[in-house]
PDB file of C-alpha atoms in Angstrom:
ATOM      1  CA  UNK A  29     -37.284 -14.824   2.597  1.00  0.00           C
ATOM      2  CA  UNK A  30     -36.370 -15.367  -1.072  1.00  0.00           C
ATOM      3  CA  UNK A  31     -39.178 -15.220  -3.586  1.00  0.00           C
ATOM      4  CA  UNK A  32     -39.455 -16.916  -6.961  1.00  0.00           C
ATOM      5  CA  UNK A  33     -40.239 -14.794 -10.007  1.00  0.00           C
ATOM      6  CA  UNK A  34     -41.044 -17.001 -13.012  1.00  0.00           C
ATOM      7  CA  UNK A  35     -39.935 -15.739 -16.420  1.00  0.00           C
ATOM      8  CA  UNK A  36     -42.151 -16.983 -19.250  1.00  0.00           C
ATOM      9  CA  UNK A  37     -40.040 -15.931 -22.248  1.00  0.00           C
ATOM     10  CA  UNK A  38     -39.057 -19.525 -23.057  1.00  0.00           C
ATOM     11  CA  UNK A  39     -42.703 -20.586 -22.997  1.00  0.00           C
ATOM     12  CA  UNK A  40     -43.550 -17.879 -25.532  1.00  0.00           C
ATOM     13  CA  UNK A  41     -40.454 -18.768 -27.578  1.00  0.00           C
ATOM     14  CA  UNK A  42     -41.555 -22.397 -27.805  1.00  0.00           C
ATOM     15  CA  UNK A  43     -45.087 -21.408 -28.811  1.00  0.00           C
ATOM     16  CA  UNK A  44     -43.816 -19.100 -31.551  1.00  0.00           C
ATOM     17  CA  UNK A  45     -41.271 -21.655 -32.797  1.00  0.00           C
ATOM     18  CA  UNK A  46     -44.072 -24.210 -33.180  1.00  0.00           C
ATOM     19  CA  UNK A  47     -46.368 -21.630 -34.765  1.00  0.00           C
ATOM     20  CA  UNK A  48     -49.063 -22.818 -32.397  1.00  0.00           C
ATOM     21  CA  UNK A  49     -51.418 -21.483 -29.745  1.00  0.00           C
ATOM     22  CA  UNK A  50     -49.760 -23.544 -27.045  1.00  0.00           C
ATOM     23  CA  UNK A  51     -48.029 -23.540 -24.735  1.00  0.00           C
ATOM     24  CA  UNK A  52     -49.824 -20.408 -23.581  1.00  0.00           C
ATOM     25  CA  UNK A  53     -47.759 -18.179 -21.250  1.00  0.00           C
ATOM     26  CA  UNK A  54     -50.973 -17.076 -19.542  1.00  0.00           C
ATOM     27  CA  UNK A  55     -51.854 -20.654 -18.585  1.00  0.00           C
ATOM     28  CA  UNK A  56     -48.301 -21.312 -17.418  1.00  0.00           C
ATOM     29  CA  UNK A  57     -48.442 -18.144 -15.292  1.00  0.00           C
ATOM     30  CA  UNK A  58     -51.577 -19.414 -13.536  1.00  0.00           C
ATOM     31  CA  UNK A  59     -49.871 -22.742 -12.793  1.00  0.00           C
ATOM     32  CA  UNK A  60     -46.732 -20.978 -11.524  1.00  0.00           C
ATOM     33  CA  UNK A  61     -48.751 -18.755  -9.201  1.00  0.00           C
ATOM     34  CA  UNK A  62     -50.779 -21.721  -7.927  1.00  0.00           C
ATOM     35  CA  UNK A  63     -47.463 -23.428  -7.146  1.00  0.00           C
ATOM     36  CA  UNK A  64     -46.322 -20.432  -5.087  1.00  0.00           C
ATOM     37  CA  UNK A  65     -44.506 -18.091  -7.458  1.00  0.00           C
ATOM     38  CA  UNK A  66     -44.319 -14.531  -6.149  1.00  0.00           C
ATOM     39  CA  UNK A  67     -44.353 -12.971  -9.591  1.00  0.00           C
ATOM     40  CA  UNK A  68     -44.425 -13.393 -13.341  1.00  0.00           C
ATOM     41  CA  UNK A  69     -41.968 -11.797 -15.770  1.00  0.00           C
ATOM     42  CA  UNK A  70     -41.830 -11.477 -19.565  1.00  0.00           C
ATOM     43  CA  UNK A  71     -39.737  -9.493 -22.018  1.00  0.00           C
ATOM     44  CA  UNK A  72     -41.618  -7.688 -24.767  1.00  0.00           C
ATOM     45  CA  UNK A  73     -39.201  -7.261 -27.638  1.00  0.00           C
ATOM     46  CA  UNK A  74     -39.534  -4.671 -30.369  1.00  0.00           C
ATOM     47  CA  UNK A  75     -39.762  -7.431 -32.989  1.00  0.00           C
ATOM     48  CA  UNK A  76     -42.348  -9.392 -30.942  1.00  0.00           C
ATOM     49  CA  UNK A  77     -40.319 -12.509 -31.679  1.00  0.00           C
ATOM     50  CA  UNK A  78     -41.553 -14.355 -28.570  1.00  0.00           C
ATOM     51  CA  UNK A  79     -43.920 -12.548 -26.210  1.00  0.00           C
ATOM     52  CA  UNK A  80     -46.844 -10.898 -27.991  1.00  0.00           C
ATOM     53  CA  UNK A  81     -48.909  -7.839 -27.039  1.00  0.00           C
ATOM     54  CA  UNK A  82     -51.857 -10.124 -26.300  1.00  0.00           C
ATOM     55  CA  UNK A  83     -49.708 -11.995 -23.772  1.00  0.00           C
ATOM     56  CA  UNK A  84     -48.847  -8.825 -21.888  1.00  0.00           C
ATOM     57  CA  UNK A  85     -52.455  -7.573 -21.828  1.00  0.00           C
ATOM     58  CA  UNK A  86     -53.905 -10.858 -20.575  1.00  0.00           C
ATOM     59  CA  UNK A  87     -51.088 -11.357 -18.062  1.00  0.00           C
ATOM     60  CA  UNK A  88     -51.691  -7.863 -16.686  1.00  0.00           C
ATOM     61  CA  UNK A  89     -55.378  -8.740 -16.246  1.00  0.00           C
ATOM     62  CA  UNK A  90     -54.861 -12.195 -14.729  1.00  0.00           C
ATOM     63  CA  UNK A  91     -51.627 -12.256 -12.728  1.00  0.00           C
ATOM     64  CA  UNK A  92     -52.541 -12.097  -9.065  1.00  0.00           C
ATOM     65  CA  UNK A  93     -49.026 -11.678  -7.684  1.00  0.00           C
ATOM     66  CA  UNK A  94     -46.579  -9.257  -9.282  1.00  0.00           C
ATOM     67  CA  UNK A  95     -46.350  -8.686 -13.034  1.00  0.00           C
ATOM     68  CA  UNK A  96     -42.983  -7.596 -14.396  1.00  0.00           C
ATOM     69  CA  UNK A  97     -42.306  -6.447 -17.943  1.00  0.00           C
ATOM     70  CA  UNK A  98     -38.797  -6.197 -19.403  1.00  0.00           C
ATOM     71  CA  UNK A  99     -38.234  -3.851 -22.351  1.00  0.00           C
ATOM     72  CA  UNK A 100     -35.502  -1.927 -24.101  1.00  0.00           C
ATOM     73  CA  UNK A 101     -35.935   1.796 -23.395  1.00  0.00           C
ATOM     74  CA  UNK A 102     -37.285   2.651 -26.848  1.00  0.00           C
ATOM     75  CA  UNK A 103     -40.104   5.153 -27.272  1.00  0.00           C
ATOM     76  CA  UNK A 104     -42.619   2.618 -28.697  1.00  0.00           C
ATOM     77  CA  UNK A 105     -42.020   0.111 -25.880  1.00  0.00           C
ATOM     78  CA  UNK A 106     -42.070   2.811 -23.208  1.00  0.00           C
ATOM     79  CA  UNK A 107     -45.490   3.860 -24.502  1.00  0.00           C
ATOM     80  CA  UNK A 108     -46.698   0.248 -24.316  1.00  0.00           C
ATOM     81  CA  UNK A 109     -45.405  -0.077 -20.759  1.00  0.00           C
ATOM     82  CA  UNK A 110     -46.924   3.202 -19.616  1.00  0.00           C
ATOM     83  CA  UNK A 111     -50.325   2.201 -21.030  1.00  0.00           C
ATOM     84  CA  UNK A 112     -50.138  -1.341 -19.644  1.00  0.00           C
ATOM     85  CA  UNK A 113     -48.941  -0.283 -16.169  1.00  0.00           C
ATOM     86  CA  UNK A 114     -47.254  -3.494 -15.001  1.00  0.00           C
ATOM     87  CA  UNK A 115     -46.087  -3.599 -11.388  1.00  0.00           C
ATOM     88  CA  UNK A 116     -42.460  -3.376 -12.538  1.00  0.00           C
ATOM     89  CA  UNK A 117     -40.621  -2.522 -15.741  1.00  0.00           C
ATOM     90  CA  UNK A 118     -37.063  -3.756 -16.078  1.00  0.00           C
ATOM     91  CA  UNK A 119     -35.035  -1.845 -18.644  1.00  0.00           C
ATOM     92  CA  UNK A 120     -32.625  -3.986 -20.639  1.00  0.00           C
ATOM     93  CA  UNK A 121     -29.953  -2.713 -23.014  1.00  0.00           C
ATOM     94  CA  UNK A 122     -30.819  -2.586 -26.711  1.00  0.00           C
ATOM     95  CA  UNK A 123     -29.808  -5.818 -28.370  1.00  0.00           C
ATOM     96  CA  UNK A 124     -29.776  -7.710 -25.097  1.00  0.00           C
ATOM     97  CA  UNK A 125     -32.607 -10.030 -26.032  1.00  0.00           C
ATOM     98  CA  UNK A 126     -33.083 -13.277 -24.202  1.00  0.00           C
ATOM     99  CA  UNK A 127     -29.370 -13.873 -23.691  1.00  0.00           C
ATOM    100  CA  UNK A 128     -28.414 -10.242 -23.124  1.00  0.00           C
ATOM    101  CA  UNK A 129     -25.431  -9.312 -21.058  1.00  0.00           C
ATOM    102  CA  UNK A 130     -26.980  -6.579 -18.967  1.00  0.00           C
ATOM    103  CA  UNK A 131     -26.121  -2.932 -18.809  1.00  0.00           C
ATOM    104  CA  UNK A 132     -22.402  -2.247 -18.700  1.00  0.00           C
ATOM    105  CA  UNK A 133     -20.492   0.409 -16.810  1.00  0.00           C
ATOM    106  CA  UNK A 134     -20.030   2.402 -20.024  1.00  0.00           C
ATOM    107  CA  UNK A 135     -23.786   2.597 -20.532  1.00  0.00           C
ATOM    108  CA  UNK A 136     -24.361   3.720 -16.969  1.00  0.00           C
ATOM    109  CA  UNK A 137     -21.490   6.132 -16.522  1.00  0.00           C
ATOM    110  CA  UNK A 138     -21.150   7.738 -19.902  1.00  0.00           C
ATOM    111  CA  UNK A 139     -24.295   7.082 -21.867  1.00  0.00           C
ATOM    112  CA  UNK A 140     -27.157   7.155 -19.383  1.00  0.00           C
ATOM    113  CA  UNK A 141     -28.944   9.948 -21.267  1.00  0.00           C
ATOM    114  CA  UNK A 142     -31.246   7.334 -22.818  1.00  0.00           C
ATOM    115  CA  UNK A 143     -31.872   5.514 -19.555  1.00  0.00           C
ATOM    116  CA  UNK A 144     -32.521   8.443 -17.229  1.00  0.00           C
ATOM    117  CA  UNK A 145     -35.482   9.867 -19.209  1.00  0.00           C
ATOM    118  CA  UNK A 146     -36.957   6.368 -19.525  1.00  0.00           C
ATOM    119  CA  UNK A 147     -36.672   5.789 -15.782  1.00  0.00           C
ATOM    120  CA  UNK A 148     -38.227   9.171 -15.018  1.00  0.00           C
ATOM    121  CA  UNK A 149     -41.080   8.656 -17.498  1.00  0.00           C
ATOM    122  CA  UNK A 150     -41.981   5.247 -16.102  1.00  0.00           C
ATOM    123  CA  UNK A 151     -41.801   6.467 -12.502  1.00  0.00           C
ATOM    124  CA  UNK A 152     -44.094   9.409 -13.369  1.00  0.00           C
ATOM    125  CA  UNK A 153     -46.546   6.816 -14.707  1.00  0.00           C
ATOM    126  CA  UNK A 154     -46.521   5.135 -11.284  1.00  0.00           C
ATOM    127  CA  UNK A 155     -44.469   2.126 -12.385  1.00  0.00           C
ATOM    128  CA  UNK A 156     -41.573   0.750 -10.346  1.00  0.00           C
ATOM    129  CA  UNK A 157     -38.420   0.576 -12.463  1.00  0.00           C
ATOM    130  CA  UNK A 158     -35.553  -1.872 -12.455  1.00  0.00           C
ATOM    131  CA  UNK A 159     -32.466  -2.260 -14.601  1.00  0.00           C
ATOM    132  CA  UNK A 160     -30.714  -5.390 -15.886  1.00  0.00           C
ATOM    133  CA  UNK A 161     -27.021  -5.129 -14.969  1.00  0.00           C
ATOM    134  CA  UNK A 162     -23.943  -7.280 -14.769  1.00  0.00           C
ATOM    135  CA  UNK A 163     -23.382  -8.539 -11.197  1.00  0.00           C
ATOM    136  CA  UNK A 164     -20.988  -5.800 -10.116  1.00  0.00           C
ATOM    137  CA  UNK A 165     -21.405  -3.598  -7.041  1.00  0.00           C
ATOM    138  CA  UNK A 166     -20.221  -0.464  -8.850  1.00  0.00           C
ATOM    139  CA  UNK A 167     -22.871  -0.996 -11.545  1.00  0.00           C
ATOM    140  CA  UNK A 168     -25.575  -1.446  -8.924  1.00  0.00           C
ATOM    141  CA  UNK A 169     -24.529   1.868  -7.367  1.00  0.00           C
ATOM    142  CA  UNK A 170     -24.559   3.603 -10.752  1.00  0.00           C
ATOM    143  CA  UNK A 171     -28.031   2.169 -11.420  1.00  0.00           C
ATOM    144  CA  UNK A 172     -29.260   3.544  -8.102  1.00  0.00           C
ATOM    145  CA  UNK A 173     -28.009   6.945  -9.203  1.00  0.00           C
ATOM    146  CA  UNK A 174     -30.401   6.775 -12.151  1.00  0.00           C
ATOM    147  CA  UNK A 175     -33.337   6.463  -9.772  1.00  0.00           C
ATOM    148  CA  UNK A 176     -34.212   2.818 -10.391  1.00  0.00           C
ATOM    149  CA  UNK A 177     -35.889   1.017  -7.523  1.00  0.00           C
ATOM    150  CA  UNK A 178     -34.297  -2.350  -8.193  1.00  0.00           C
ATOM    151  CA  UNK A 179     -31.835  -4.253 -10.309  1.00  0.00           C
ATOM    152  CA  UNK A 180     -31.917  -7.638 -11.976  1.00  0.00           C
ATOM    153  CA  UNK A 181     -28.525  -9.248 -12.067  1.00  0.00           C
ATOM    154  CA  UNK A 182     -27.593 -10.932 -15.325  1.00  0.00           C
ATOM    155  CA  UNK A 183     -26.264 -14.329 -14.304  1.00  0.00           C
ATOM    156  CA  UNK A 184     -24.931 -15.377 -17.700  1.00  0.00           C
ATOM    157  CA  UNK A 185     -21.308 -15.149 -16.637  1.00  0.00           C
ATOM    158  CA  UNK A 186     -22.042 -17.471 -13.723  1.00  0.00           C
ATOM    159  CA  UNK A 187     -24.042 -19.926 -15.834  1.00  0.00           C
ATOM    160  CA  UNK A 188     -21.253 -20.090 -18.428  1.00  0.00           C
ATOM    161  CA  UNK A 189     -18.990 -21.643 -15.799  1.00  0.00           C
ATOM    162  CA  UNK A 190     -21.083 -24.814 -15.660  1.00  0.00           C
TER     163      UNK A 190
END
């Protein structure tokens, strides 16, 4: 049965754009879970443009379903993730941001030296690891070869058709 994972990045983006305390991603997460969501997801960016460290800490403490954190595989963000211990960490390519394109074949086949250590480090910390990829079977297979336990498919190319 399909499950709904609610991403709260846009909620945090709106809060930061308004320079306000609301809407609060933590409150929205509680509403989403009460409505039946199977999980909550946020992307913690290096520049903290949208989601803040406080958001991730409080979400980790309050989410009752599954808490998923998306990050670029940089050393500072890997340290945050390993300390926070979300249920899942999804690695996104550097520069992907909110509208990122997902990991490409080049990154997986020729330049995975940055991804493989990140995957191994997170798995040693007891965190399940996923990877954001373009919706391509070959890329999913390459991702599996890195030892990730799941993939998130970037649907931007599909959305652009509409």
